[in-house]
Amino acid sequence: MQHDKVLILDFGSQYTQLIARRVRELNIYSEIHPFNKIPTNIEDYKAVILSGSPNSVRGEDALHPDLSEIRGKKPMLAVCYGAQYLAHFSGGEVAPSNTREYGRANLSFVQKGEPFFSNISEGSQVWMSHSDTIKALPKGGVLLASTTDVENAAYKIQGETTFAIQFHPEVYHSTDGKQLLENFLVTIAGINQDWTPDSFVEETVEAIQDKVGGDKVVLGLSGGVDSTVAAVLLNKAIGKNLYCIFVNNGLLRKNEFESVLKQYEGMGLNVKGVDASKRFLDALAGIEDPEKKRKAIGNAFIEVFDDEAHKLEDVKWLAQGTIYPDVIESVSATGGPSATIKSHHNVGGLPDFMKLKIVEPLRAIFKDEVRRVGATLGIDPELLGRHPFPGPGLGIRILGDITAEKVRMLQEVDAIFINGLKEWGLYDKVWQAGAMLLPVNSVGVMGDERTYEKCVALRAVESTDGMTADWVNLPYEFLQKTSNDIINKVKGVNRVVYDISSKPPATIEWE
């Protein structure tokens, strides 16, 4: 089935992925491409959206897209930088704003009877994020909406299906943003809303069968949502020709190896569990630098995975749980230093000596879509609701060198924290939680004795995609009980702290 597609041209905005996700929430398929790498098959797209950008259209580094095959030929929505670009280079005027236009604002004027603003009224809250402002509309520009501070908040161009806005409809703070996108894409551009989890499963299963045929496929499972959904999809397509390998790197959560293996077997997957804990801990002995630890873990995984893959005969394909953000992040919007391929945590990057072809069933979808697809496939909601867990596991939550004793200690601490969140009904309110074992000893008193033991930091954040995150305001009573339980039950720990840093400037993990 051919779906109507929307092309999003990326000018480097932090919100570009959010635009794509909002479009897909309308059950419309969208793709992100850099502004300077416009697809040659432009006729395949029913509409085009220009993203925002940290650049200024007035600067020497202004980003110039080639819109010759788009403007006036396709319905186009220009957001923020896009709106200013159309104004500045088409007879309008863009100038520095007297006040930085950032944050919440409300529409003070909306053009009556305009389909673009259907079901959106004056007073609607929008989110601004720009330091330039449009002083004069481009040639043929017709004003559609204003806020108190921004006269030209939205406009259209006569004789074209071109609309432009100086606010961000994709962010949560623009209360009618989704309605605006629906007005543009469905009412104006006439796009079919047929991109659903059900249709994705049906088409992906068919595509896997066409691509792989009767060949054998090997997949490294991590216990996480992405690799699990990928496994179930592949299993639906090729059944017993899928061979899953779940490696215990000795850095998983307490009892996770056994419990996840049991869960996978209950799902009818062909899984082999490999306990390589000692191999990983030996490879990590004495290493303190975080990047060197990641590399050691990645290399050990490749060796173990390769050993196991070689035991299988005639395997032709390697499956990976790559998702769409991994694909997008491998191509920089500006062709700058960030244009590097991201190595995927579930296989740690593919070495040259593994001569396998790649199959990535999830490479077209976002994390929230992976969960919806998983629900369509009937995967246990508890498994789909699991917090993200880093590929290197507890290896990057133990600061400094790693020993079996430190892993044991952190597993116990982590289990108390995570189980506590579940018991208090807090787990699903948190995007990711975990404990860090710090390379710090502090003085304490237990009974009548002086102790000099480890400190652990607890971390819980709320986020939608991990790109930004806020610390969660957990109840004091919960933190009090958790701290007492950890100190009383985990030998070697005498102090617990709670991390109240947001991302940015801090990262979610400590290493």
mmCIF file with all atom_site columns, N, CA, C and O in Angstrom, residues 41 133 150 154 158 168 171-172 177 197 201-202 239 243 257 308 330-331 334 340 345 385 398 413 416 427 476:
data_model
loop_
_atom_site.group_PDB
_atom_site.id
_atom_site.type_symbol
_atom_site.label_atom_id
_atom_site.label_alt_id
_atom_site.label_comp_id
_atom_site.label_asym_id
_atom_site.label_entity_id
_atom_site.label_seq_id
_atom_site.pdbx_PDB_ins_code
_atom_site.Cartn_x
_atom_site.Cartn_y
_atom_site.Cartn_z
_atom_site.occupancy
_atom_site.B_iso_or_equiv
_atom_site.pdbx_formal_charge
_atom_site.auth_seq_id
_atom_site.auth_comp_id
_atom_site.auth_asym_id
_atom_site.auth_atom_id
_atom_site.pdbx_PDB_model_num
ATOM 1   N N  . ASN A 1 41  ? 13.071 12.340  -5.792 1.00 0.00 ? 41  ASN A N  1
ATOM 2   C CA . ASN A 1 41  ? 11.701 11.900  -6.133 1.00 0.00 ? 41  ASN A CA 1
ATOM 3   C C  . ASN A 1 41  ? 10.670 12.794  -5.448 1.00 0.00 ? 41  ASN A C  1
ATOM 4   O O  . ASN A 1 41  ? 9.762  12.314  -4.767 1.00 0.00 ? 41  ASN A O  1
ATOM 5   N N  . THR A 1 133 ? 12.659 38.900  13.712 1.00 0.00 ? 133 THR A N  1
ATOM 6   C CA . THR A 1 133 ? 11.211 38.940  13.509 1.00 0.00 ? 133 THR A CA 1
ATOM 7   C C  . THR A 1 133 ? 10.901 39.499  12.123 1.00 0.00 ? 133 THR A C  1
ATOM 8   O O  . THR A 1 133 ? 11.690 40.255  11.551 1.00 0.00 ? 133 THR A O  1
ATOM 9   N N  . VAL A 1 150 ? 4.125  40.076  18.316 1.00 0.00 ? 150 VAL A N  1
ATOM 10  C CA . VAL A 1 150 ? 4.549  39.675  16.968 1.00 0.00 ? 150 VAL A CA 1
ATOM 11  C C  . VAL A 1 150 ? 3.388  39.886  16.002 1.00 0.00 ? 150 VAL A C  1
ATOM 12  O O  . VAL A 1 150 ? 2.440  39.099  15.966 1.00 0.00 ? 150 VAL A O  1
ATOM 13  N N  . ALA A 1 154 ? 1.645  34.757  11.509 1.00 0.00 ? 154 ALA A N  1
ATOM 14  C CA . ALA A 1 154 ? 1.306  33.771  10.475 1.00 0.00 ? 154 ALA A CA 1
ATOM 15  C C  . ALA A 1 154 ? 0.849  34.495  9.216  1.00 0.00 ? 154 ALA A C  1
ATOM 16  O O  . ALA A 1 154 ? 0.200  35.536  9.298  1.00 0.00 ? 154 ALA A O  1
ATOM 17  N N  . GLN A 1 158 ? -0.431 34.571  -1.628 1.00 0.00 ? 158 GLN A N  1
ATOM 18  C CA . GLN A 1 158 ? -1.485 34.478  -2.650 1.00 0.00 ? 158 GLN A CA 1
ATOM 19  C C  . GLN A 1 158 ? -0.988 33.748  -3.899 1.00 0.00 ? 158 GLN A C  1
ATOM 20  O O  . GLN A 1 158 ? 0.162  33.905  -4.310 1.00 0.00 ? 158 GLN A O  1
ATOM 21  N N  . HIS A 1 168 ? 6.059  27.707  16.954 1.00 0.00 ? 168 HIS A N  1
ATOM 22  C CA . HIS A 1 168 ? 6.305  26.263  16.788 1.00 0.00 ? 168 HIS A CA 1
ATOM 23  C C  . HIS A 1 168 ? 5.044  25.465  17.139 1.00 0.00 ? 168 HIS A C  1
ATOM 24  O O  . HIS A 1 168 ? 4.747  25.262  18.317 1.00 0.00 ? 168 HIS A O  1
ATOM 25  N N  . VAL A 1 171 ? 5.467  21.892  19.433 1.00 0.00 ? 171 VAL A N  1
ATOM 26  C CA . VAL A 1 171 ? 5.784  21.730  20.856 1.00 0.00 ? 171 VAL A CA 1
ATOM 27  C C  . VAL A 1 171 ? 4.506  21.701  21.692 1.00 0.00 ? 171 VAL A C  1
ATOM 28  O O  . VAL A 1 171 ? 3.479  22.282  21.307 1.00 0.00 ? 171 VAL A O  1
ATOM 29  N N  . TYR A 1 172 ? 4.605  21.078  22.820 1.00 0.00 ? 172 TYR A N  1
ATOM 30  C CA . TYR A 1 172 ? 3.475  20.857  23.725 1.00 0.00 ? 172 TYR A CA 1
ATOM 31  C C  . TYR A 1 172 ? 2.807  22.178  24.116 1.00 0.00 ? 172 TYR A C  1
ATOM 32  O O  . TYR A 1 172 ? 1.600  22.252  24.303 1.00 0.00 ? 172 TYR A O  1
ATOM 33  N N  . GLY A 1 177 ? -1.513 23.365  18.352 1.00 0.00 ? 177 GLY A N  1
ATOM 34  C CA . GLY A 1 177 ? -0.511 23.054  17.320 1.00 0.00 ? 177 GLY A CA 1
ATOM 35  C C  . GLY A 1 177 ? -0.904 21.866  16.463 1.00 0.00 ? 177 GLY A C  1
ATOM 36  O O  . GLY A 1 177 ? -0.754 21.882  15.232 1.00 0.00 ? 177 GLY A O  1
ATOM 37  N N  . PRO A 1 197 ? -0.235 1.787   13.264 1.00 0.00 ? 197 PRO A N  1
ATOM 38  C CA . PRO A 1 197 ? 0.580  0.639   13.699 1.00 0.00 ? 197 PRO A CA 1
ATOM 39  C C  . PRO A 1 197 ? 0.178  -0.654  12.987 1.00 0.00 ? 197 PRO A C  1
ATOM 40  O O  . PRO A 1 197 ? 1.036  -1.449  12.607 1.00 0.00 ? 197 PRO A O  1
ATOM 41  N N  . VAL A 1 201 ? 2.734  -2.938  10.713 1.00 0.00 ? 201 VAL A N  1
ATOM 42  C CA . VAL A 1 201 ? 3.033  -4.357  10.967 1.00 0.00 ? 201 VAL A CA 1
ATOM 43  C C  . VAL A 1 201 ? 2.816  -5.175  9.701  1.00 0.00 ? 201 VAL A C  1
ATOM 44  O O  . VAL A 1 201 ? 3.683  -5.944  9.278  1.00 0.00 ? 201 VAL A O  1
ATOM 45  N N  . GLU A 1 202 ? 1.667  -4.974  9.088  1.00 0.00 ? 202 GLU A N  1
ATOM 46  C CA . GLU A 1 202 ? 1.308  -5.740  7.883  1.00 0.00 ? 202 GLU A CA 1
ATOM 47  C C  . GLU A 1 202 ? 2.346  -5.547  6.765  1.00 0.00 ? 202 GLU A C  1
ATOM 48  O O  . GLU A 1 202 ? 2.855  -6.501  6.175  1.00 0.00 ? 202 GLU A O  1
ATOM 49  N N  . GLY A 1 239 ? 9.433  -16.698 11.420 1.00 0.00 ? 239 GLY A N  1
ATOM 50  C CA . GLY A 1 239 ? 9.337  -17.794 12.385 1.00 0.00 ? 239 GLY A CA 1
ATOM 51  C C  . GLY A 1 239 ? 10.675 -18.349 12.850 1.00 0.00 ? 239 GLY A C  1
ATOM 52  O O  . GLY A 1 239 ? 11.556 -17.608 13.268 1.00 0.00 ? 239 GLY A O  1
ATOM 53  N N  . TYR A 1 243 ? 17.051 -16.427 14.783 1.00 0.00 ? 243 TYR A N  1
ATOM 54  C CA . TYR A 1 243 ? 17.840 -16.925 15.922 1.00 0.00 ? 243 TYR A CA 1
ATOM 55  C C  . TYR A 1 243 ? 18.230 -15.736 16.794 1.00 0.00 ? 243 TYR A C  1
ATOM 56  O O  . TYR A 1 243 ? 18.959 -14.843 16.348 1.00 0.00 ? 243 TYR A O  1
ATOM 57  N N  . PHE A 1 257 ? 18.835 -11.335 33.729 1.00 0.00 ? 257 PHE A N  1
ATOM 58  C CA . PHE A 1 257 ? 19.163 -12.333 32.702 1.00 0.00 ? 257 PHE A CA 1
ATOM 59  C C  . PHE A 1 257 ? 18.137 -13.460 32.720 1.00 0.00 ? 257 PHE A C  1
ATOM 60  O O  . PHE A 1 257 ? 17.545 -13.809 31.692 1.00 0.00 ? 257 PHE A O  1
ATOM 61  N N  . GLU A 1 308 ? 28.965 -16.852 18.959 1.00 0.00 ? 308 GLU A N  1
ATOM 62  C CA . GLU A 1 308 ? 27.666 -17.545 18.959 1.00 0.00 ? 308 GLU A CA 1
ATOM 63  C C  . GLU A 1 308 ? 27.074 -17.619 17.547 1.00 0.00 ? 308 GLU A C  1
ATOM 64  O O  . GLU A 1 308 ? 26.494 -18.630 17.160 1.00 0.00 ? 308 GLU A O  1
ATOM 65  N N  . SER A 1 330 ? 22.476 10.160  12.091 1.00 0.00 ? 330 SER A N  1
ATOM 66  C CA . SER A 1 330 ? 23.668 9.795   11.328 1.00 0.00 ? 330 SER A CA 1
ATOM 67  C C  . SER A 1 330 ? 23.903 10.746  10.158 1.00 0.00 ? 330 SER A C  1
ATOM 68  O O  . SER A 1 330 ? 24.905 10.672  9.483  1.00 0.00 ? 330 SER A O  1
ATOM 69  N N  . VAL A 1 331 ? 22.954 11.662  9.929  1.00 0.00 ? 331 VAL A N  1
ATOM 70  C CA . VAL A 1 331 ? 23.115 12.658  8.854  1.00 0.00 ? 331 VAL A CA 1
ATOM 71  C C  . VAL A 1 331 ? 22.896 14.038  9.438  1.00 0.00 ? 331 VAL A C  1
ATOM 72  O O  . VAL A 1 331 ? 21.817 14.352  9.916  1.00 0.00 ? 331 VAL A O  1
ATOM 73  N N  . THR A 1 334 ? 23.601 20.218  8.537  1.00 0.00 ? 334 THR A N  1
ATOM 74  C CA . THR A 1 334 ? 24.501 21.200  7.925  1.00 0.00 ? 334 THR A CA 1
ATOM 75  C C  . THR A 1 334 ? 25.741 20.552  7.332  1.00 0.00 ? 334 THR A C  1
ATOM 76  O O  . THR A 1 334 ? 26.645 21.232  6.867  1.00 0.00 ? 334 THR A O  1
ATOM 77  N N  . THR A 1 340 ? 28.314 11.850  11.439 1.00 0.00 ? 340 THR A N  1
ATOM 78  C CA . THR A 1 340 ? 28.994 10.561  11.625 1.00 0.00 ? 340 THR A CA 1
ATOM 79  C C  . THR A 1 340 ? 27.949 9.507   11.919 1.00 0.00 ? 340 THR A C  1
ATOM 80  O O  . THR A 1 340 ? 26.925 9.801   12.517 1.00 0.00 ? 340 THR A O  1
ATOM 81  N N  . HIS A 1 345 ? 23.756 0.646   20.170 1.00 0.00 ? 345 HIS A N  1
ATOM 82  C CA . HIS A 1 345 ? 24.143 -0.014  21.410 1.00 0.00 ? 345 HIS A CA 1
ATOM 83  C C  . HIS A 1 345 ? 23.854 -1.509  21.407 1.00 0.00 ? 345 HIS A C  1
ATOM 84  O O  . HIS A 1 345 ? 24.506 -2.268  22.090 1.00 0.00 ? 345 HIS A O  1
ATOM 85  N N  . GLY A 1 385 ? 6.475  -0.975  28.599 1.00 0.00 ? 385 GLY A N  1
ATOM 86  C CA . GLY A 1 385 ? 6.592  0.207   29.452 1.00 0.00 ? 385 GLY A CA 1
ATOM 87  C C  . GLY A 1 385 ? 7.911  0.297   30.189 1.00 0.00 ? 385 GLY A C  1
ATOM 88  O O  . GLY A 1 385 ? 8.107  1.182   31.026 1.00 0.00 ? 385 GLY A O  1
ATOM 89  N N  . ILE A 1 398 ? 28.605 2.663   37.356 1.00 0.00 ? 398 ILE A N  1
ATOM 90  C CA . ILE A 1 398 ? 29.640 2.490   38.378 1.00 0.00 ? 398 ILE A CA 1
ATOM 91  C C  . ILE A 1 398 ? 30.774 3.408   37.962 1.00 0.00 ? 398 ILE A C  1
ATOM 92  O O  . ILE A 1 398 ? 31.471 3.151   36.984 1.00 0.00 ? 398 ILE A O  1
ATOM 93  N N  . VAL A 1 413 ? 21.182 -2.099  45.195 1.00 0.00 ? 413 VAL A N  1
ATOM 94  C CA . VAL A 1 413 ? 20.665 -0.728  45.358 1.00 0.00 ? 413 VAL A CA 1
ATOM 95  C C  . VAL A 1 413 ? 19.601 -0.445  44.299 1.00 0.00 ? 413 VAL A C  1
ATOM 96  O O  . VAL A 1 413 ? 18.504 0.041   44.602 1.00 0.00 ? 413 VAL A O  1
ATOM 97  N N  . ILE A 1 416 ? 16.233 -2.202  44.901 1.00 0.00 ? 416 ILE A N  1
ATOM 98  C CA . ILE A 1 416 ? 15.423 -1.556  45.948 1.00 0.00 ? 416 ILE A CA 1
ATOM 99  C C  . ILE A 1 416 ? 14.736 -0.311  45.385 1.00 0.00 ? 416 ILE A C  1
ATOM 100 O O  . ILE A 1 416 ? 13.549 -0.064  45.605 1.00 0.00 ? 416 ILE A O  1
ATOM 101 N N  . TYR A 1 427 ? 6.494  4.226   39.041 1.00 0.00 ? 427 TYR A N  1
ATOM 102 C CA . TYR A 1 427 ? 7.346  3.768   37.926 1.00 0.00 ? 427 TYR A CA 1
ATOM 103 C C  . TYR A 1 427 ? 6.902  4.346   36.584 1.00 0.00 ? 427 TYR A C  1
ATOM 104 O O  . TYR A 1 427 ? 7.723  4.823   35.806 1.00 0.00 ? 427 TYR A O  1
ATOM 105 N N  . TYR A 1 476 ? 9.055  12.986  49.344 1.00 0.00 ? 476 TYR A N  1
ATOM 106 C CA . TYR A 1 476 ? 10.077 12.862  50.402 1.00 0.00 ? 476 TYR A CA 1
ATOM 107 C C  . TYR A 1 476 ? 9.944  11.545  51.160 1.00 0.00 ? 476 TYR A C  1
ATOM 108 O O  . TYR A 1 476 ? 10.931 10.910  51.523 1.00 0.00 ? 476 TYR A O  1
#
